[in-house]
XYZ file of N, CA and C in Angstrom:
543
model
N 127.401 103.978 117.986
C 127.649 104.073 119.403
C 128.945 103.355 119.742
N 129.461 103.613 120.890
C 130.737 103.087 121.350
C 130.465 102.080 122.459
N 131.115 100.918 122.379
C 130.956 99.906 123.421
C 132.295 99.692 124.104
N 132.316 99.903 125.408
C 133.529 99.654 126.183
C 133.381 98.289 126.838
N 134.413 97.458 126.693
C 134.360 96.104 127.250
C 135.572 95.868 128.144
N 135.422 94.957 129.116
C 136.607 94.559 129.882
C 137.505 93.687 129.001
N 138.673 93.312 129.499
C 139.585 92.461 128.723
C 138.926 91.140 128.348
N 138.234 90.533 129.281
C 137.489 89.310 129.025
C 136.013 89.677 128.961
N 135.363 89.387 127.828
C 133.957 89.761 127.699
C 133.201 88.732 126.860
N 131.884 88.780 126.974
C 131.003 87.880 126.237
C 130.672 88.528 124.900
N 130.971 87.810 123.818
C 130.671 88.308 122.479
C 129.248 87.959 122.060
N 128.846 86.711 122.316
C 127.543 86.255 121.838
C 127.101 85.027 122.628
N 125.794 84.904 122.804
C 125.211 83.734 123.471
C 124.102 83.184 122.585
N 124.151 81.883 122.341
C 123.072 81.215 121.618
C 122.614 80.033 122.458
N 121.317 79.962 122.692
C 120.760 78.839 123.439
C 119.732 78.163 122.540
N 119.803 76.827 122.476
C 118.942 76.050 121.592
C 118.194 75.005 122.397
N 116.902 74.931 122.179
C 116.078 73.898 122.807
C 116.270 72.621 122.007
N 116.807 71.574 122.644
C 117.078 70.313 121.944
C 116.005 69.270 122.203
N 115.593 69.130 123.386
C 114.546 68.171 123.732
C 113.386 68.975 124.301
N 112.182 68.722 123.819
C 111.048 69.498 124.309
C 110.199 68.734 125.308
N 109.969 67.456 125.057
C 109.065 66.688 125.909
C 109.726 65.360 126.242
N 109.666 64.838 127.428
C 109.008 65.420 128.597
C 109.915 66.371 129.370
N 111.236 66.265 129.220
C 112.158 67.129 129.964
C 112.973 67.967 128.994
N 112.658 69.260 128.866
C 113.404 70.112 127.942
C 114.879 70.197 128.313
N 115.746 70.176 127.298
C 117.167 70.401 127.551
C 117.638 71.537 126.655
N 118.506 72.361 127.195
C 119.011 73.544 126.514
C 120.504 73.393 126.269
N 120.932 73.651 125.039
C 122.346 73.613 124.673
C 122.811 75.064 124.479
N 123.941 75.383 125.080
C 124.443 76.755 125.074
C 125.732 76.852 124.280
N 125.813 77.825 123.365
C 127.040 78.174 122.650
C 127.378 79.596 123.083
N 128.476 79.740 123.797
C 128.852 81.044 124.353
C 130.209 81.439 123.785
N 130.249 82.548 123.050
C 131.496 83.066 122.488
C 132.023 84.173 123.394
N 133.289 84.051 123.771
C 133.886 85.050 124.654
C 135.235 85.497 124.103
N 135.718 86.563 124.646
C 137.086 86.997 124.417
C 137.798 86.795 125.750
N 138.373 85.614 125.937
C 139.030 85.270 127.189
C 138.049 84.781 128.233
N 138.551 84.589 129.422
C 137.720 84.137 130.525
C 137.838 82.644 130.775
N 137.407 82.220 131.966
C 137.516 80.825 132.383
C 136.181 80.162 132.667
N 135.298 80.885 133.370
C 134.036 80.315 133.837
C 132.863 81.211 133.451
N 131.726 80.558 133.165
C 130.490 81.302 132.959
C 129.454 80.799 133.953
N 128.644 81.703 134.413
C 127.515 81.349 135.264
C 126.250 81.647 134.471
N 125.345 80.665 134.421
C 124.064 80.848 133.750
C 122.999 80.965 134.835
N 122.299 82.090 134.798
C 121.235 82.352 135.778
C 119.949 82.610 135.004
N 118.905 81.808 135.281
C 117.615 81.960 134.611
C 116.525 82.179 135.644
N 115.646 83.146 135.339
C 114.505 83.435 136.211
C 113.225 83.475 135.390
N 112.135 83.099 136.035
C 110.806 83.255 135.457
C 109.956 83.956 136.504
N 109.407 85.100 136.146
C 108.587 85.898 137.069
C 109.323 86.168 138.383
N 110.627 86.435 138.312
C 111.410 86.757 139.497
C 111.868 85.562 140.313
N 111.502 84.349 139.911
C 111.893 83.137 140.636
C 113.008 82.421 139.871
N 114.077 82.059 140.565
C 115.200 81.372 139.937
C 114.803 79.953 139.539
N 115.059 79.614 138.263
C 114.802 78.250 137.790
C 116.102 77.517 137.486
N 117.211 78.266 137.361
C 118.522 77.640 137.146
C 119.609 78.637 137.515
N 120.626 78.140 138.219
C 121.797 78.944 138.546
C 122.958 77.988 138.753
N 123.943 78.036 137.842
C 125.112 77.155 137.962
C 126.261 77.738 137.152
N 127.483 77.339 137.515
C 128.684 77.799 136.817
C 129.301 76.649 136.035
N 129.950 77.004 134.909
C 130.524 76.016 133.992
C 131.863 76.510 133.479
N 132.777 75.570 133.236
C 134.040 75.905 132.588
C 133.748 76.187 131.115
N 134.450 77.149 130.552
C 134.198 77.514 129.161
C 134.603 76.436 128.169
N 135.442 75.498 128.567
C 135.907 74.483 127.622
C 134.986 73.267 127.558
N 133.849 73.306 128.223
C 132.940 72.169 128.179
C 131.664 72.532 127.425
N 131.036 71.505 126.825
C 129.746 71.699 126.193
C 128.725 71.908 127.299
N 127.988 72.973 127.217
C 127.035 73.289 128.276
C 125.640 72.835 127.845
N 125.125 71.868 128.565
C 123.767 71.385 128.364
C 123.106 71.354 129.724
N 121.954 72.006 129.817
C 121.230 72.001 131.088
C 119.800 71.546 130.838
N 119.158 71.050 131.862
C 117.768 70.607 131.768
C 116.967 71.202 132.929
N 116.769 72.520 132.903
C 115.994 73.136 133.980
C 114.509 72.836 133.830
N 113.774 73.008 134.892
C 112.321 72.826 134.848
C 111.712 74.076 134.224
N 111.493 74.031 132.905
C 110.935 75.191 132.207
C 109.607 74.834 131.553
N 108.827 75.862 131.315
C 107.585 75.737 130.563
C 107.834 76.287 129.168
N 107.307 75.603 128.165
C 107.495 76.051 126.795
C 106.599 77.249 126.482
N 107.127 78.150 125.633
C 106.380 79.314 125.170
C 105.284 78.832 124.232
N 104.091 79.380 124.391
C 102.956 79.005 123.564
C 102.097 80.243 123.350
N 101.271 80.243 122.314
C 100.434 81.412 122.047
C 99.415 81.658 123.149
N 99.016 80.605 123.863
C 98.068 80.761 124.970
C 98.765 80.969 126.314
N 100.006 80.538 126.417
C 100.793 80.662 127.651
C 102.216 81.079 127.270
N 102.434 82.380 127.061
C 103.749 82.843 126.602
C 104.775 82.944 127.744
N 105.293 81.791 128.162
C 106.263 81.742 129.254
C 107.594 82.341 128.788
N 108.097 83.322 129.526
C 109.358 83.983 129.196
C 110.326 83.892 130.368
N 111.606 83.866 130.038
C 112.663 83.732 131.036
C 113.666 84.863 130.886
N 114.060 85.433 132.023
C 115.124 86.431 132.051
C 116.429 85.687 132.311
N 117.389 85.868 131.398
C 118.638 85.113 131.446
C 119.808 86.062 131.643
N 120.726 85.669 132.522
C 122.003 86.366 132.697
C 123.106 85.345 132.501
N 124.048 85.663 131.629
C 125.260 84.861 131.482
C 126.398 85.744 131.986
N 127.100 85.258 133.001
C 128.122 86.060 133.676
C 129.478 85.412 133.446
N 130.420 86.167 132.907
C 131.763 85.669 132.618
C 132.706 86.072 133.738
N 133.257 85.077 134.437
C 134.226 85.299 135.519
C 133.738 86.336 136.541
N 132.429 86.421 136.734
C 131.879 87.367 137.701
C 132.052 88.811 137.299
N 132.433 89.065 136.032
C 132.754 90.421 135.608
C 131.805 90.931 134.528
N 131.815 90.312 133.354
C 130.976 90.769 132.251
C 129.637 90.041 132.300
N 128.544 90.761 132.037
C 127.203 90.180 132.111
C 126.473 90.407 130.790
N 125.918 89.335 130.245
C 125.135 89.360 129.013
C 123.710 88.987 129.400
N 122.740 89.860 129.161
C 121.366 89.594 129.590
C 120.423 89.596 128.394
N 119.380 88.785 128.484
C 118.334 88.777 127.475
C 117.098 88.096 128.036
N 115.990 88.282 127.338
C 114.720 87.662 127.713
C 114.288 86.769 126.562
N 113.848 85.555 126.875
C 113.486 84.624 125.815
C 112.454 83.617 126.279
N 111.841 82.974 125.313
C 110.966 81.835 125.549
C 111.504 80.670 124.738
N 111.068 79.471 125.047
C 111.570 78.279 124.375
C 110.406 77.536 123.737
N 110.547 77.210 122.455
C 109.479 76.519 121.735
C 110.066 75.709 120.589
N 109.286 74.733 120.145
C 109.616 73.966 118.945
C 108.530 74.288 117.928
N 108.925 74.844 116.788
C 107.953 75.149 115.747
C 108.391 74.466 114.458
N 107.419 73.870 113.759
C 107.758 73.191 112.515
C 106.545 73.117 111.598
N 106.844 73.141 110.310
C 105.817 72.936 109.302
C 105.906 71.504 108.831
N 104.771 70.827 108.801
C 104.673 69.469 108.274
C 103.732 69.508 107.076
N 103.595 68.387 106.391
C 102.755 68.353 105.192
C 101.293 68.704 105.485
N 100.849 68.500 106.734
C 99.451 68.793 107.068
C 99.264 70.078 107.875
N 100.312 70.888 108.021
C 100.130 72.154 108.715
C 101.277 72.542 109.623
N 101.034 73.555 110.439
C 102.029 74.111 111.365
C 101.851 73.488 112.741
N 102.982 73.151 113.379
C 102.966 72.566 114.715
C 103.805 73.424 115.656
N 103.232 73.734 116.802
C 103.931 74.479 117.851
C 104.012 73.568 119.069
N 105.214 73.210 119.452
C 105.462 72.300 120.582
C 104.735 70.972 120.394
N 104.709 70.487 119.150
C 104.101 69.196 118.853
C 102.595 69.229 118.667
N 101.983 70.410 118.811
C 100.527 70.540 118.703
C 100.183 71.288 117.419
N 99.308 70.689 116.589
C 98.897 71.363 115.364
C 98.201 72.673 115.726
N 98.650 73.753 115.094
C 98.168 75.092 115.430
C 97.778 75.827 114.160
N 96.574 76.360 114.135
C 96.135 77.160 112.992
C 96.689 78.569 113.147
N 97.351 79.042 112.110
C 97.926 80.383 112.123
C 96.876 81.369 111.610
N 96.555 82.351 112.444
C 95.609 83.395 112.077
C 96.325 84.722 112.321
N 96.593 85.457 111.258
C 97.343 86.677 111.466
C 97.230 87.674 110.340
N 98.042 88.699 110.456
C 98.028 89.820 109.530
C 99.452 90.199 109.151
N 99.560 90.974 108.090
C 100.823 91.610 107.730
C 100.841 92.976 108.419
N 102.016 93.429 108.831
C 102.091 94.704 109.551
C 103.174 95.589 108.965
N 102.791 96.806 108.640
C 103.759 97.853 108.322
C 103.819 98.758 109.546
N 104.963 99.296 109.808
C 105.186 100.082 111.021
C 105.143 101.580 110.699
N 104.157 101.983 109.941
C 104.002 103.387 109.572
C 102.665 103.868 110.140
N 102.676 104.995 110.826
C 101.472 105.522 111.463
C 101.168 106.913 110.933
N 99.875 107.247 110.789
C 99.522 108.599 110.348
C 100.116 109.661 111.283
N 100.638 110.680 110.716
C 101.180 111.858 111.406
C 102.510 111.638 112.112
N 102.929 110.375 112.377
C 104.219 110.166 113.053
C 105.159 109.257 112.262
N 104.690 108.656 111.178
C 105.549 107.793 110.362
C 106.070 106.610 111.153
N 107.389 106.475 111.175
C 108.034 105.365 111.895
C 108.364 105.725 113.347
N 107.972 106.890 113.802
C 108.376 107.391 115.119
C 107.355 107.112 116.215
N 106.568 106.049 116.085
C 105.580 105.716 117.119
C 106.313 105.322 118.402
N 105.958 105.913 119.547
C 106.641 105.586 120.809
C 106.259 104.193 121.328
N 106.898 103.795 122.394
C 106.736 102.469 122.984
C 105.263 102.122 123.241
N 104.515 103.020 123.868
C 103.122 102.697 124.220
C 102.275 102.433 122.978
N 102.538 103.123 121.881
C 101.821 102.878 120.633
C 102.172 101.524 120.035
N 103.436 101.143 120.135
C 103.877 99.835 119.633
C 103.190 98.707 120.414
N 103.104 98.870 121.731
C 102.465 97.856 122.585
C 100.968 97.771 122.276
N 100.317 98.913 122.105
C 98.886 98.912 121.785
C 98.625 98.248 120.440
N 99.533 98.445 119.488
C 99.385 97.805 118.182
C 99.470 96.280 118.326
N 100.385 95.797 119.155
C 100.504 94.353 119.396
C 99.239 93.814 120.059
N 98.687 94.557 121.007
C 97.448 94.128 121.671
C 96.299 94.034 120.670
N 96.214 94.988 119.760
C 95.178 94.958 118.733
C 95.343 93.717 117.855
N 96.572 93.440 117.443
C 96.822 92.255 116.619
C 96.466 90.967 117.361
N 96.759 90.898 118.656
C 96.423 89.709 119.452
C 94.913 89.504 119.502
N 94.155 90.583 119.538
C 92.697 90.453 119.567
C 92.153 89.914 118.248
N 92.955 89.968 117.185
C 92.520 89.527 115.865
C 93.079 88.161 115.470
N 94.097 87.673 116.178
C 94.701 86.397 115.789
C 95.878 86.028 116.663
N 96.773 85.190 116.114
C 97.908 84.697 116.896
C 99.246 84.878 116.194
N 99.261 85.585 115.031
C 100.507 85.721 114.284
C 100.557 87.048 113.540
N 101.775 87.478 113.231
C 101.984 88.686 112.449
C 103.206 88.468 111.551
N 103.091 88.939 110.315
C 104.229 88.957 109.394
C 104.694 90.400 109.348
N 105.935 90.623 109.743
C 106.463 91.988 109.734
C 106.950 92.330 108.333
N 107.068 93.603 108.068
C 107.524 94.048 106.766
C 109.043 94.014 106.679
N 109.542 94.456 105.561
C 110.930 94.257 105.161
C 111.890 95.325 105.687
N 111.763 95.652 106.945
C 112.682 96.582 107.599
C 112.674 96.236 109.084
N 113.686 96.656 109.839
C 113.722 96.312 111.268
C 112.512 96.868 112.013
N 111.911 96.034 112.829
C 110.745 96.425 113.616
C 111.179 96.995 114.965
N 110.291 97.712 115.593
C 110.551 98.265 116.915
C 110.749 97.138 117.921
N 111.773 97.255 118.756
C 111.987 96.245 119.800
C 110.807 96.223 120.768
N 110.135 97.344 120.951
C 108.983 97.396 121.847
C 107.825 96.559 121.286
N 107.631 96.607 119.972
C 106.588 95.789 119.349
C 106.938 94.312 119.461
N 108.174 93.950 119.145
C 108.586 92.542 119.197
C 108.523 91.995 120.620
N 108.933 92.775 121.602
C 108.848 92.338 123.003
C 107.395 92.131 123.418
N 106.506 93.035 122.977
C 105.084 92.889 123.306
C 104.523 91.618 122.673
N 104.940 91.297 121.452
C 104.495 90.054 120.808
C 104.917 88.841 121.635
N 106.168 88.831 122.103
C 106.635 87.725 122.960
C 105.773 87.606 124.210
N 105.474 88.729 124.830
C 104.724 88.732 126.091
C 103.252 88.364 125.907
N 102.680 88.686 124.748
C 101.258 88.448 124.501
C 100.974 87.089 123.862
N 102.016 86.417 123.357
C 101.803 85.129 122.699
C 101.480 85.267 121.226
N 102.190 86.148 120.533
C 101.999 86.337 119.097
C 103.204 85.776 118.360
N 102.954 84.868 117.419
C 104.016 84.363 116.559
C 104.425 85.476 115.604
N 105.733 85.653 115.392
C 106.215 86.701 114.501
C 107.012 86.046 113.376
N 106.591 86.331 112.142
C 107.329 85.902 110.966
C 108.032 87.139 110.434
N 109.338 87.191 110.587
C 110.100 88.375 110.215
C 110.492 88.300 108.750
N 110.108 89.297 108.000
C 110.443 89.374 106.583
C 111.922 89.733 106.429
N 112.542 89.224 105.382
C 113.943 89.565 105.092
C 114.054 91.073 104.868
N 115.137 91.688 105.339
C 115.276 93.148 105.223
C 115.670 93.575 103.804
N 114.764 93.365 102.862
C 115.003 93.769 101.467
C 113.645 93.954 100.804
N 113.656 94.644 99.661
C 112.410 94.851 98.939
C 112.695 94.841 97.449
N 112.030 93.988 96.729
C 112.118 93.833 95.280
C 113.474 93.292 94.806
N 114.321 92.869 95.694
C 115.588 92.234 95.338
C 116.083 91.446 96.520
N 116.921 90.474 96.243
C 117.561 89.718 97.336
C 119.020 89.527 96.937
């Protein structure tokens, strides 16, 4: 596909949760081609939780009032990063701290038992061509059985991955290779 961009545009946005408790802080790395100012706008369920502008030459760290994503409460945020009021980069995300320790898996500092399945994205009679509603139903079925899924070694449907985020399913993405690395 062909992407048309203005002279100044956003190449990539990375946001990292640095502090989780008691006041989460987010660090932003924004790559652009030109431009002077970026505006970060965050919403949860249609309500603004952060809106401010920053010079591109400064380290951007914000501490909005956010709720962490969890398997029981999958809080998601709609984010817009706007460059000079012209180019807009949008995405949806949740914020969490996940780590493995010697005694198990911890999600946001809470020991969490992982219960899940492996998933191949092949369906009888349609192969890999399952439409959006089928992908969402598959995620709902997996949620009824546990809290995690290991995807297979090829790109998964964005509809399935989005449904996992919305339902509170941990996703372990397999490397896109098979029998070799």
